[in-house]
Amino acid sequence: MNFSFLHEQWPTFLSAAWTTLQLSAVGVVLGTLLGVLFALMRISTFKPFKFFASAYIEVIRGTPLLVQILLIHYGLAEFINLPAFASGVVALTMNCAAYMAEVFRAGIQAIDKGQLEAARSLGMTRTMAMRHVVLPQAFRNMLPAIGNEFIIIIKDSSLVSVIGIGELLYRARILQGSLFLPLEPLIVVAVIYFVLTFTLSNLLQALERKLNKS
Amino acid sequence: MIKVEELHKSFGSNQVLKGINTTINKGEVVAVIGPSGSGKSTFLRCLNRLEEPTSGRIYFEEREVTGSQSELNQIRQRMGMVFQHFNLFPHMTVMENLLLAPTLLKKNNKASGQEFALELLRSVGLEDKQSAYPAKLSGGQKQRIAIARALAMQPTVMLFDEPTSALDPEMVGEVLDVMKKLAKDGMTMIIVTHEMGFAREVGDRLIFMDGGNIVEEGNPREIMANPQHPRTQDFLSKVL
């Protein structure tokens, strides 16, 4: 094993890690917001919303993320010229939204019906009851599942290397070729991915502990 | 104060209410009794439309409960409800439970709301629990808080859906005491209950329901002493 390239190449890995983080963070944040929307649509009584959300979730869950990334990148190129980074963000967001929607739906439906009834019986509107009574409780229950999805997105962001975004895996592949080292750059990025996800996982556990105290 | 006209409710093909007609007057304490499945809880839940009536009309203080949603939200602010399983908000302290709805729905200032909430907690004997979370309370305490939470909206009528059925026997008394005090203070109350002694002592009127109909209604003492309808006789012979 020869890791001497790190001496010169560490800024490359650092900036690649930064790109990975940006991709995942934007994907997760937008995906979560969109996910809440899809979840509310899926449990709504308005049939067209319900149908659209269900169809969306099934299609996204039923097709590989790699295929989605390629489809979005080359498909959108027919209409607008998006930079690769934007295509990557769109693909990760759309994918994340589908899984988050299911996490949120399950979380909301797990809250006892009596909670909504108590809030409504006091005169609160449906929106108030959701926002102040149901969602805060659902969020606490959903935290482990949300954390899981965050971690999956960080790892799956490596798939956007196929459309040439300079994130961790893409840079490692380039170094493999230019340095004639098949293994070492991959080991380095594996370690970086693990550090990212492990840190996140610990942060989420700390947040859970904090919420459980109250 | 509340007027119910030809109230029907079906769940699928199951007819639960088959045409209820009744009027509830201001200050009246009405106890609703009957065997399980008689429709008494459904009847109560239709009064503030937690259960959507299949047909019929309900009026409350000259406004139609069975009207628009925005009208309904206004009406619900004036109709408190207490549930069998308390349904306190577990992620909030007792004080926050009491203040949530008034803060969101009433325009008056925060300090006076807090003062009123404290007064309510004092009246149910739980002033010292204001910063406790519901998980730390006993069943009887939870139900007394739930009553205070409903009162915090200053309702003119209170609906009770089997308020003591989920309680350990030794805690029933403390909840009934709070309800008695409320009745004595002149609150209009409709109580679905299995507590016959309470219904006789506090009730101004007894409604006996069976099979989705009001079978018999009138003075609780008279009905319990001398039920007219065979089904009332049969039911009372089992529970008294």
mmCIF file of C-alpha atoms in Angstrom, chain A residues 112-126 128 132-134 136-137 140 213-214, chain B residues 45 48 50 69 73 76-77 79 81 83 87-92 100-101 104-105 133 149-150 153:
data_model
loop_
_atom_site.group_PDB
_atom_site.id
_atom_site.type_symbol
_atom_site.label_atom_id
_atom_site.label_comp_id
_atom_site.label_asym_id
_atom_site.label_seq_id
_atom_site.Cartn_x
_atom_site.Cartn_y
_atom_site.Cartn_z
ATOM 1 C CA ASP A 112 -53.169 8.408 17.914
ATOM 2 C CA LYS A 113 -56.314 9.735 16.224
ATOM 3 C CA GLY A 114 -57.413 11.153 19.582
ATOM 4 C CA GLN A 115 -54.683 13.782 19.366
ATOM 5 C CA LEU A 116 -56.150 15.301 16.222
ATOM 6 C CA GLU A 117 -59.665 15.011 17.669
ATOM 7 C CA ALA A 118 -58.686 16.771 20.882
ATOM 8 C CA ALA A 119 -57.091 19.608 18.916
ATOM 9 C CA ARG A 120 -60.057 19.931 16.561
ATOM 10 C CA SER A 121 -62.556 19.792 19.435
ATOM 11 C CA LEU A 122 -60.887 22.906 20.868
ATOM 12 C CA GLY A 123 -61.623 24.737 17.616
ATOM 13 C CA MET A 124 -58.197 24.506 15.974
ATOM 14 C CA THR A 125 -58.143 24.285 12.195
ATOM 15 C CA ARG A 126 -56.709 21.181 10.579
ATOM 16 C CA MET A 128 -53.047 24.297 13.329
ATOM 17 C CA HIS A 132 -48.731 22.175 16.733
ATOM 18 C CA VAL A 133 -49.992 18.778 17.828
ATOM 19 C CA VAL A 134 -49.448 16.011 15.270
ATOM 20 C CA PRO A 136 -44.069 17.670 16.501
ATOM 21 C CA GLN A 137 -44.912 14.256 17.946
ATOM 22 C CA ARG A 140 -39.790 12.752 17.275
ATOM 23 C CA LYS A 213 -35.345 14.483 27.811
ATOM 24 C CA SER A 214 -38.240 16.907 27.452
ATOM 25 C CA ARG B 45 -69.411 12.972 18.827
ATOM 26 C CA ASN B 48 -69.381 18.810 17.585
ATOM 27 C CA LEU B 50 -66.023 14.795 15.265
ATOM 28 C CA GLN B 69 -66.345 24.304 8.224
ATOM 29 C CA ASN B 73 -64.446 25.841 14.001
ATOM 30 C CA ARG B 76 -66.157 24.144 18.559
ATOM 31 C CA GLN B 77 -64.404 26.930 20.485
ATOM 32 C CA MET B 79 -68.106 23.492 23.016
ATOM 33 C CA MET B 81 -65.022 18.080 24.957
ATOM 34 C CA PHE B 83 -62.513 12.141 26.056
ATOM 35 C CA ASN B 87 -55.913 12.892 24.748
ATOM 36 C CA LEU B 88 -53.603 15.354 26.446
ATOM 37 C CA PHE B 89 -50.773 16.533 24.202
ATOM 38 C CA PRO B 90 -47.832 14.478 25.500
ATOM 39 C CA HIS B 91 -45.117 16.735 24.073
ATOM 40 C CA MET B 92 -46.313 19.734 26.070
ATOM 41 C CA LEU B 100 -52.236 26.140 23.163
ATOM 42 C CA ALA B 101 -55.767 26.623 21.843
ATOM 43 C CA LEU B 104 -53.848 30.259 18.733
ATOM 44 C CA LEU B 105 -57.510 31.206 18.661
ATOM 45 C CA TYR B 133 -45.583 16.522 31.391
ATOM 46 C CA ARG B 149 -57.872 22.347 29.033
ATOM 47 C CA ALA B 150 -61.396 22.306 27.609
ATOM 48 C CA MET B 153 -61.484 28.076 25.864
#
